């Protein structure tokens, strides 16, 4: 594929049936369609068609070892993708679906191995937006959809981010505006004795434990530079902008900072800052929800500004900032090497 990728605008409320059918027909033929979920744009293919799924890996330059999340339009479709449905799955699905929670469960025979990178498990979720669910329902098959960006890059929260990364490599982009949450789903493994968060996201460990009525949920492991990652999304470098990006530890690090000529500062949370040179582009994301919605948007914007450096001032250590801290650790390098 090398022609420019078509972009179709579609309304979020009451989406046009003809547009949905056009996109669904592409998916049924084994093509690739990018569409908005509530978290980030996904790059969709028919999850039951191995050739279609292979095109996702090719378009993204994604290693074959990184499994894809399967998206369903409703509970029966989600359950058809898995070979077991423990009570914890029922509880979490009832509470959080449709929504930004991915459940990892034993894979059913409906889902080919290429989707799960050979793993016996599959990640499934029902996305929230009507456009996404109607598209999947019309296609009539579960849709494998990783974030619609080149592998290792920043996830897209606007259709134009998808175009910038994947133009000419995919068949269609359904543009329904900015995604509402802006940060990828929480991934929870339900195949171990104790549920385990593999990727922190919009739902925190405390919320999940509350809903599961005191079942203990294990936190995602920190980026592990030596060992094999339990979930490839936990690779230490991921979600990185093209521009050199460093994180400082505290506002004091910004006093006498060796700023290059063109630089941006992204401030997560509320901090007292030392005086900064007037040339610095400053972006403030003071609260967790605003930061989730704005972090990738800001990183994409900085990439387009042709800067020499992005400096990130991370948020406080509170749990509601956990997922954002996680993405920042993967998107930036520490200003000073961290002790191991
Ligand atoms: O919010 C989201 O989850 C977005 C939207 C498009 O749904 N999707 C997304 O997909 O972020 P992707 O491919 O960029 O990240 C999927 C994450 C990866 O960390 C992958 O390793 C993990 O989910 N994952 C998928 N299937 C898994 C499995 N069977 N076992 C463990 N981890 C799995
Ligand atoms: Mg991704």
GROMACS .gro file of C-alpha atoms and ligand atoms in nm:
model
  374
    1UNK     CA    1   0.000   0.000   0.000
    2UNK     CA    2   0.138   0.344  -0.078
    3UNK     CA    3  -0.152   0.566  -0.181
    4UNK     CA    4  -0.249   0.827   0.076
    5UNK     CA    5  -0.476   0.677   0.339
    6UNK     CA    6  -0.836   0.792   0.323
    7UNK     CA    7  -0.975   0.978   0.625
    8UNK     CA    8  -1.350   0.978   0.684
    9UNK     CA    9  -1.504   1.207   0.945
   10UNK     CA   10  -1.775   1.036   1.144
   11UNK     CA   11  -2.006   1.180   1.410
   12UNK     CA   12  -1.970   1.038   1.761
   13UNK     CA   13  -2.346   1.052   1.827
   14UNK     CA   14  -2.560   0.862   1.585
   15UNK     CA   15  -2.276   0.776   1.342
   16UNK     CA   16  -2.368   0.747   0.974
   17UNK     CA   17  -2.456   0.386   0.888
   18UNK     CA   18  -2.312   0.412   0.536
   19UNK     CA   19  -1.974   0.521   0.669
   20UNK     CA   20  -1.978   0.243   0.929
   21UNK     CA   21  -2.063  -0.010   0.658
   22UNK     CA   22  -1.780   0.115   0.436
   23UNK     CA   23  -1.533   0.066   0.720
   24UNK     CA   24  -1.681  -0.270   0.821
   25UNK     CA   25  -1.656  -0.394   0.461
   26UNK     CA   26  -1.283  -0.310   0.458
   27UNK     CA   27  -1.236  -0.503   0.784
   28UNK     CA   28  -1.431  -0.805   0.654
   29UNK     CA   29  -1.207  -0.808   0.343
   30UNK     CA   30  -0.898  -0.825   0.565
   31UNK     CA   31  -0.804  -0.455   0.550
   32UNK     CA   32  -0.686  -0.214   0.820
   33UNK     CA   33  -0.907   0.059   0.969
   34UNK     CA   34  -0.799   0.302   1.241
   35UNK     CA   35  -1.078   0.414   1.475
   36UNK     CA   36  -1.109   0.602   1.803
   37UNK     CA   37  -1.159   0.421   2.129
   38UNK     CA   38  -1.204   0.617   2.453
   39UNK     CA   39  -0.832   0.569   2.530
   40UNK     CA   40  -0.633   0.612   2.208
   41UNK     CA   41  -0.692   0.542   1.837
   42UNK     CA   42  -0.668   0.171   1.757
   43UNK     CA   43  -0.548   0.009   1.435
   44UNK     CA   44  -0.814  -0.252   1.368
   45UNK     CA   45  -0.817  -0.578   1.172
   46UNK     CA   46  -1.042  -0.884   1.178
   47UNK     CA   47  -0.902  -1.076   1.476
   48UNK     CA   48  -1.014  -1.408   1.329
   49UNK     CA   49  -0.816  -1.356   1.004
   50UNK     CA   50  -0.441  -1.429   1.045
   51UNK     CA   51  -0.345  -1.250   0.719
   52UNK     CA   52  -0.532  -0.938   0.824
   53UNK     CA   53  -0.364  -0.945   1.165
   54UNK     CA   54  -0.023  -0.990   1.000
   55UNK     CA   55  -0.085  -0.658   0.821
   56UNK     CA   56  -0.117  -0.482   1.158
   57UNK     CA   57   0.231  -0.600   1.262
   58UNK     CA   58   0.369  -0.495   0.923
   59UNK     CA   59   0.209  -0.150   0.920
   60UNK     CA   60   0.325  -0.071   1.274
   61UNK     CA   61   0.668  -0.236   1.249
   62UNK     CA   62   0.562  -0.420   1.563
   63UNK     CA   63   0.766  -0.716   1.687
   64UNK     CA   64   0.572  -1.044   1.645
   65UNK     CA   65   0.634  -1.111   2.015
   66UNK     CA   66   0.398  -0.833   2.129
   67UNK     CA   67   0.036  -0.956   2.160
   68UNK     CA   68  -0.264  -0.751   2.045
   69UNK     CA   69  -0.577  -0.658   2.239
   70UNK     CA   70  -0.901  -0.794   2.092
   71UNK     CA   71  -1.201  -0.559   2.092
   72UNK     CA   72  -1.557  -0.688   2.113
   73UNK     CA   73  -1.890  -0.509   2.062
   74UNK     CA   74  -2.070  -0.691   2.343
   75UNK     CA   75  -2.032  -0.953   2.614
   76UNK     CA   76  -2.121  -1.260   2.404
   77UNK     CA   77  -1.856  -1.162   2.147
   78UNK     CA   78  -1.597  -1.102   2.420
   79UNK     CA   79  -1.674  -1.439   2.579
   80UNK     CA   80  -1.638  -1.615   2.243
   81UNK     CA   81  -1.273  -1.498   2.237
   82UNK     CA   82  -1.184  -1.666   2.568
   83UNK     CA   83  -1.182  -2.025   2.690
   84UNK     CA   84  -1.261  -1.949   3.055
   85UNK     CA   85  -1.473  -1.690   3.231
   86UNK     CA   86  -1.390  -1.683   3.602
   87UNK     CA   87  -1.610  -1.495   3.850
   88UNK     CA   88  -1.355  -1.208   3.865
   89UNK     CA   89  -1.400  -1.158   3.489
   90UNK     CA   90  -1.777  -1.140   3.530
   91UNK     CA   91  -1.747  -0.889   3.815
   92UNK     CA   92  -1.500  -0.664   3.635
   93UNK     CA   93  -1.685  -0.683   3.303
   94UNK     CA   94  -2.017  -0.594   3.469
   95UNK     CA   95  -1.859  -0.296   3.641
   96UNK     CA   96  -1.621  -0.159   3.377
   97UNK     CA   97  -1.735  -0.264   3.030
   98UNK     CA   98  -1.770  -0.092   2.797
   99UNK     CA   99  -1.458   0.090   2.915
  100UNK     CA  100  -1.079   0.116   2.944
  101UNK     CA  101  -1.011  -0.221   3.109
  102UNK     CA  102  -0.847  -0.513   2.928
  103UNK     CA  103  -0.885  -0.862   3.076
  104UNK     CA  104  -0.622  -1.125   2.999
  105UNK     CA  105  -0.781  -1.473   2.993
  106UNK     CA  106  -0.717  -1.810   2.825
  107UNK     CA  107  -0.754  -1.775   2.448
  108UNK     CA  108  -1.033  -1.960   2.265
  109UNK     CA  109  -0.989  -2.136   1.928
  110UNK     CA  110  -1.165  -1.840   1.758
  111UNK     CA  111  -0.850  -1.627   1.809
  112UNK     CA  112  -0.549  -1.729   1.598
  113UNK     CA  113  -0.204  -1.749   1.757
  114UNK     CA  114  -0.065  -1.451   1.567
  115UNK     CA  115  -0.298  -1.222   1.765
  116UNK     CA  116  -0.157  -1.333   2.099
  117UNK     CA  117   0.206  -1.369   1.985
  118UNK     CA  118   0.179  -1.742   2.051
  119UNK     CA  119   0.061  -1.696   2.410
  120UNK     CA  120  -0.218  -1.924   2.540
  121UNK     CA  121  -0.392  -1.610   2.671
  122UNK     CA  122  -0.570  -1.319   2.503
  123UNK     CA  123  -0.640  -0.961   2.613
  124UNK     CA  124  -1.002  -0.856   2.550
  125UNK     CA  125  -1.206  -0.546   2.609
  126UNK     CA  126  -1.527  -0.373   2.500
  127UNK     CA  127  -1.445  -0.014   2.405
  128UNK     CA  128  -1.682   0.263   2.508
  129UNK     CA  129  -1.746   0.484   2.201
  130UNK     CA  130  -2.055   0.407   2.000
  131UNK     CA  131  -1.859   0.437   1.673
  132UNK     CA  132  -1.618   0.167   1.787
  133UNK     CA  133  -1.886  -0.073   1.911
  134UNK     CA  134  -2.114  -0.024   1.609
  135UNK     CA  135  -1.818  -0.075   1.376
  136UNK     CA  136  -1.725  -0.403   1.546
  137UNK     CA  137  -2.087  -0.521   1.557
  138UNK     CA  138  -2.131  -0.444   1.186
  139UNK     CA  139  -1.811  -0.626   1.098
  140UNK     CA  140  -1.956  -0.917   1.292
  141UNK     CA  141  -1.615  -1.027   1.422
  142UNK     CA  142  -1.387  -0.936   1.710
  143UNK     CA  143  -1.133  -0.672   1.608
  144UNK     CA  144  -0.765  -0.690   1.701
  145UNK     CA  145  -0.644  -0.335   1.760
  146UNK     CA  146  -0.319  -0.210   1.904
  147UNK     CA  147  -0.264   0.163   1.935
  148UNK     CA  148  -0.250   0.312   1.583
  149UNK     CA  149   0.110   0.433   1.589
  150UNK     CA  150   0.447   0.304   1.468
  151UNK     CA  151   0.585   0.059   1.722
  152UNK     CA  152   0.753   0.226   2.025
  153UNK     CA  153   0.614   0.570   1.938
  154UNK     CA  154   0.360   0.791   2.111
  155UNK     CA  155   0.001   0.665   2.097
  156UNK     CA  156  -0.243   0.870   1.886
  157UNK     CA  157  -0.526   1.067   2.043
  158UNK     CA  158  -0.624   1.247   1.719
  159UNK     CA  159  -0.685   1.113   1.367
  160UNK     CA  160  -0.403   1.335   1.237
  161UNK     CA  161  -0.157   1.161   1.473
  162UNK     CA  162  -0.253   0.834   1.302
  163UNK     CA  163  -0.208   0.989   0.958
  164UNK     CA  164   0.133   1.134   1.050
  165UNK     CA  165   0.253   0.788   1.153
  166UNK     CA  166   0.072   0.546   0.921
  167UNK     CA  167  -0.031   0.736   0.605
  168UNK     CA  168  -0.015   0.506   0.302
  169UNK     CA  169   0.026   0.197   0.522
  170UNK     CA  170  -0.340   0.142   0.619
  171UNK     CA  171  -0.672   0.152   0.432
  172UNK     CA  172  -0.884   0.397   0.626
  173UNK     CA  173  -0.891   0.631   0.926
  174UNK     CA  174  -1.230   0.697   1.085
  175UNK     CA  175  -1.194   1.043   1.238
  176UNK     CA  176  -1.422   1.104   1.534
  177UNK     CA  177  -1.213   1.370   1.703
  178UNK     CA  178  -0.998   1.361   2.014
  179UNK     CA  179  -1.018   1.053   2.236
  180UNK     CA  180  -1.180   1.127   2.571
  181UNK     CA  181  -0.944   0.953   2.814
  182UNK     CA  182  -0.615   0.978   2.626
  183UNK     CA  183  -0.418   0.702   2.802
  184UNK     CA  184  -0.426   0.328   2.724
  185UNK     CA  185  -0.648   0.082   2.912
  186UNK     CA  186  -0.555  -0.088   3.237
  187UNK     CA  187  -0.447  -0.445   3.152
  188UNK     CA  188  -0.533  -0.707   3.417
  189UNK     CA  189  -0.417  -1.067   3.404
  190UNK     CA  190  -0.685  -1.302   3.540
  191UNK     CA  191  -0.499  -1.624   3.457
  192UNK     CA  192  -0.283  -1.619   3.770
  193UNK     CA  193  -0.411  -1.714   4.115
  194UNK     CA  194  -0.404  -1.348   4.214
  195UNK     CA  195  -0.521  -1.092   3.957
  196UNK     CA  196  -0.227  -0.886   3.840
  197UNK     CA  197  -0.212  -0.548   3.669
  198UNK     CA  198   0.021  -0.583   3.371
  199UNK     CA  199  -0.015  -0.223   3.253
  200UNK     CA  200  -0.138   0.057   3.481
  201UNK     CA  201  -0.415   0.266   3.327
  202UNK     CA  202  -0.728   0.465   3.404
  203UNK     CA  203  -0.840   0.223   3.680
  204UNK     CA  204  -0.613   0.196   3.982
  205UNK     CA  205  -0.535  -0.108   4.194
  206UNK     CA  206  -0.749   0.028   4.480
  207UNK     CA  207  -1.054   0.065   4.254
  208UNK     CA  208  -1.015  -0.288   4.119
  209UNK     CA  209  -0.969  -0.436   4.467
  210UNK     CA  210  -1.277  -0.253   4.587
  211UNK     CA  211  -1.487  -0.390   4.302
  212UNK     CA  212  -1.346  -0.741   4.349
  213UNK     CA  213  -1.451  -0.725   4.716
  214UNK     CA  214  -1.112  -0.751   4.882
  215UNK     CA  215  -0.940  -0.988   4.642
  216UNK     CA  216  -0.578  -0.872   4.646
  217UNK     CA  217  -0.458  -0.733   4.311
  218UNK     CA  218  -0.087  -0.721   4.238
  219UNK     CA  219   0.062  -0.403   4.089
  220UNK     CA  220   0.243  -0.393   3.756
  221UNK     CA  221   0.611  -0.461   3.796
  222UNK     CA  222   0.840  -0.166   3.734
  223UNK     CA  223   1.021  -0.155   3.401
  224UNK     CA  224   1.264  -0.443   3.424
  225UNK     CA  225   1.574  -0.377   3.213
  226UNK     CA  226   1.723  -0.724   3.266
  227UNK     CA  227   1.445  -0.980   3.265
  228UNK     CA  228   1.191  -1.073   3.000
  229UNK     CA  229   0.884  -0.851   3.031
  230UNK     CA  230   0.568  -1.025   3.146
  231UNK     CA  231   0.377  -0.797   2.910
  232UNK     CA  232   0.563  -0.638   2.619
  233UNK     CA  233   0.391  -0.305   2.680
  234UNK     CA  234   0.605  -0.296   2.993
  235UNK     CA  235   0.928  -0.258   2.795
  236UNK     CA  236   1.139   0.010   2.962
  237UNK     CA  237   1.141   0.230   2.652
  238UNK     CA  238   0.808   0.273   2.479
  239UNK     CA  239   0.565   0.552   2.402
  240UNK     CA  240   0.865   0.776   2.325
  241UNK     CA  241   0.853   1.100   2.125
  242UNK     CA  242   1.103   1.154   1.842
  243UNK     CA  243   1.246   1.460   2.018
  244UNK     CA  244   1.503   1.396   2.292
  245UNK     CA  245   1.306   1.387   2.615
  246UNK     CA  246   1.436   1.385   2.972
  247UNK     CA  247   1.264   1.382   3.308
  248UNK     CA  248   1.389   1.577   3.606
  249UNK     CA  249   1.312   1.474   3.962
  250UNK     CA  250   1.205   1.800   4.119
  251UNK     CA  251   1.159   2.170   4.041
  252UNK     CA  252   1.503   2.238   4.193
  253UNK     CA  253   1.656   2.053   3.898
  254UNK     CA  254   1.521   2.333   3.676
  255UNK     CA  255   1.722   2.606   3.848
  256UNK     CA  256   2.033   2.674   3.635
  257UNK     CA  257   1.917   2.411   3.389
  258UNK     CA  258   2.132   2.395   3.071
  259UNK     CA  259   1.840   2.479   2.840
  260UNK     CA  260   1.910   2.446   2.467
  261UNK     CA  261   1.777   2.713   2.233
  262UNK     CA  262   1.446   2.544   2.153
  263UNK     CA  263   1.297   2.349   2.440
  264UNK     CA  264   0.966   2.265   2.605
  265UNK     CA  265   0.881   2.196   2.967
  266UNK     CA  266   0.587   1.970   3.049
  267UNK     CA  267   0.474   2.013   3.410
  268UNK     CA  268   0.263   1.730   3.558
  269UNK     CA  269   0.080   1.828   3.876
  270UNK     CA  270   0.119   2.154   4.064
  271UNK     CA  271   0.470   2.275   4.147
  272UNK     CA  272   0.646   2.597   4.244
  273UNK     CA  273   0.899   2.654   3.966
  274UNK     CA  274   1.220   2.856   3.964
  275UNK     CA  275   1.234   3.137   3.701
  276UNK     CA  276   1.262   2.995   3.348
  277UNK     CA  277   1.407   3.149   3.032
  278UNK     CA  278   1.136   3.322   2.825
  279UNK     CA  279   1.211   3.099   2.526
  280UNK     CA  280   1.083   2.783   2.698
  281UNK     CA  281   0.747   2.653   2.578
  282UNK     CA  282   0.567   2.552   2.893
  283UNK     CA  283   0.276   2.306   2.909
  284UNK     CA  284   0.090   2.259   3.238
  285UNK     CA  285  -0.111   1.944   3.306
  286UNK     CA  286  -0.212   2.006   3.669
  287UNK     CA  287  -0.457   1.720   3.743
  288UNK     CA  288  -0.456   1.345   3.656
  289UNK     CA  289  -0.757   1.352   3.419
  290UNK     CA  290  -0.630   1.656   3.232
  291UNK     CA  291  -0.284   1.502   3.217
  292UNK     CA  292  -0.414   1.171   3.078
  293UNK     CA  293  -0.606   1.358   2.811
  294UNK     CA  294  -0.320   1.595   2.733
  295UNK     CA  295   0.006   1.401   2.774
  296UNK     CA  296   0.025   1.232   2.432
  297UNK     CA  297  -0.131   1.537   2.266
  298UNK     CA  298   0.146   1.752   2.413
  299UNK     CA  299   0.423   1.507   2.318
  300UNK     CA  300   0.292   1.498   1.959
  301UNK     CA  301   0.274   1.878   1.955
  302UNK     CA  302   0.630   1.908   2.084
  303UNK     CA  303   0.748   1.664   1.815
  304UNK     CA  304   0.595   1.888   1.548
  305UNK     CA  305   0.762   2.201   1.689
  306UNK     CA  306   1.110   2.082   1.594
  307UNK     CA  307   1.253   2.126   1.943
  308UNK     CA  308   1.598   2.026   2.068
  309UNK     CA  309   1.470   1.899   2.400
  310UNK     CA  310   1.157   1.812   2.596
  311UNK     CA  311   1.190   1.829   2.975
  312UNK     CA  312   0.923   1.661   3.186
  313UNK     CA  313   0.861   1.740   3.550
  314UNK     CA  314   0.683   1.428   3.682
  315UNK     CA  315   0.376   1.437   3.907
  316UNK     CA  316   0.363   1.351   4.279
  317UNK     CA  317   0.384   0.986   4.390
  318UNK     CA  318   0.007   0.948   4.442
  319UNK     CA  319  -0.184   0.651   4.310
  320UNK     CA  320  -0.411   0.850   4.077
  321UNK     CA  321  -0.093   0.958   3.893
  322UNK     CA  322   0.045   0.603   3.871
  323UNK     CA  323  -0.038   0.533   3.505
  324UNK     CA  324   0.095   0.872   3.397
  325UNK     CA  325   0.419   0.822   3.591
  326UNK     CA  326   0.452   0.483   3.421
  327UNK     CA  327   0.418   0.632   3.070
  328UNK     CA  328   0.657   0.916   3.153
  329UNK     CA  329   0.921   0.669   3.269
  330UNK     CA  330   0.897   0.494   2.934
  331UNK     CA  331   0.875   0.809   2.720
  332UNK     CA  332   1.173   0.992   2.875
  333UNK     CA  333   1.523   0.924   3.002
  334UNK     CA  334   1.627   1.030   3.350
  335UNK     CA  335   1.833   1.349   3.355
  336UNK     CA  336   2.079   1.166   3.579
  337UNK     CA  337   2.119   0.789   3.550
  338UNK     CA  338   1.910   0.618   3.818
  339UNK     CA  339   2.067   0.383   4.072
  340UNK     CA  340   1.976   0.019   4.000
  341LIG     O1  341  -0.643   0.133   2.543
  341LIG     C1  342  -0.590   0.039   2.483
  341LIG     O2  343  -0.563  -0.069   2.539
  341LIG     C2  344  -0.556   0.061   2.335
  341LIG     C3  345  -0.687   0.076   2.257
  341LIG     C4  346  -0.665   0.082   2.107
  341LIG     O3  347  -0.772  -0.030   2.292
  341LIG     N1  348  -0.479  -0.048   2.284
  341LIG     C5  349  -0.349  -0.065   2.315
  341LIG     O4  350  -0.292  -0.171   2.250
  341LIG     O5  351  -0.287   0.006   2.393
  341LIG     P1  352  -0.134  -0.195   2.243
  341LIG     O6  353  -0.118  -0.306   2.149
  341LIG     O7  354  -0.066  -0.069   2.211
  341LIG     O8  355  -0.100  -0.246   2.386
  341LIG     C6  356  -0.149  -0.371   2.427
  341LIG     C7  357  -0.087  -0.409   2.558
  341LIG     C8  358   0.057  -0.444   2.539
  341LIG     O9  359   0.127  -0.402   2.654
  341LIG     C9  360   0.050  -0.597   2.532
  341LIG    O10  361   0.171  -0.655   2.569
  341LIG    C10  362  -0.059  -0.627   2.631
  341LIG    O11  363  -0.153  -0.525   2.608
  341LIG     N2  364  -0.121  -0.757   2.602
  341LIG    C11  365  -0.206  -0.790   2.503
  341LIG     N3  366  -0.239  -0.920   2.509
  341LIG    C12  367  -0.174  -0.972   2.614
  341LIG    C13  368  -0.165  -1.104   2.671
  341LIG     N4  369  -0.230  -1.207   2.619
  341LIG     N5  370  -0.087  -1.120   2.779
  341LIG    C14  371  -0.020  -1.015   2.833
  341LIG     N6  372  -0.023  -0.890   2.783
  341LIG    C15  373  -0.099  -0.869   2.674
  342LIG    MG1  374   0.074   0.075   2.189
   0.00000   0.00000   0.00000
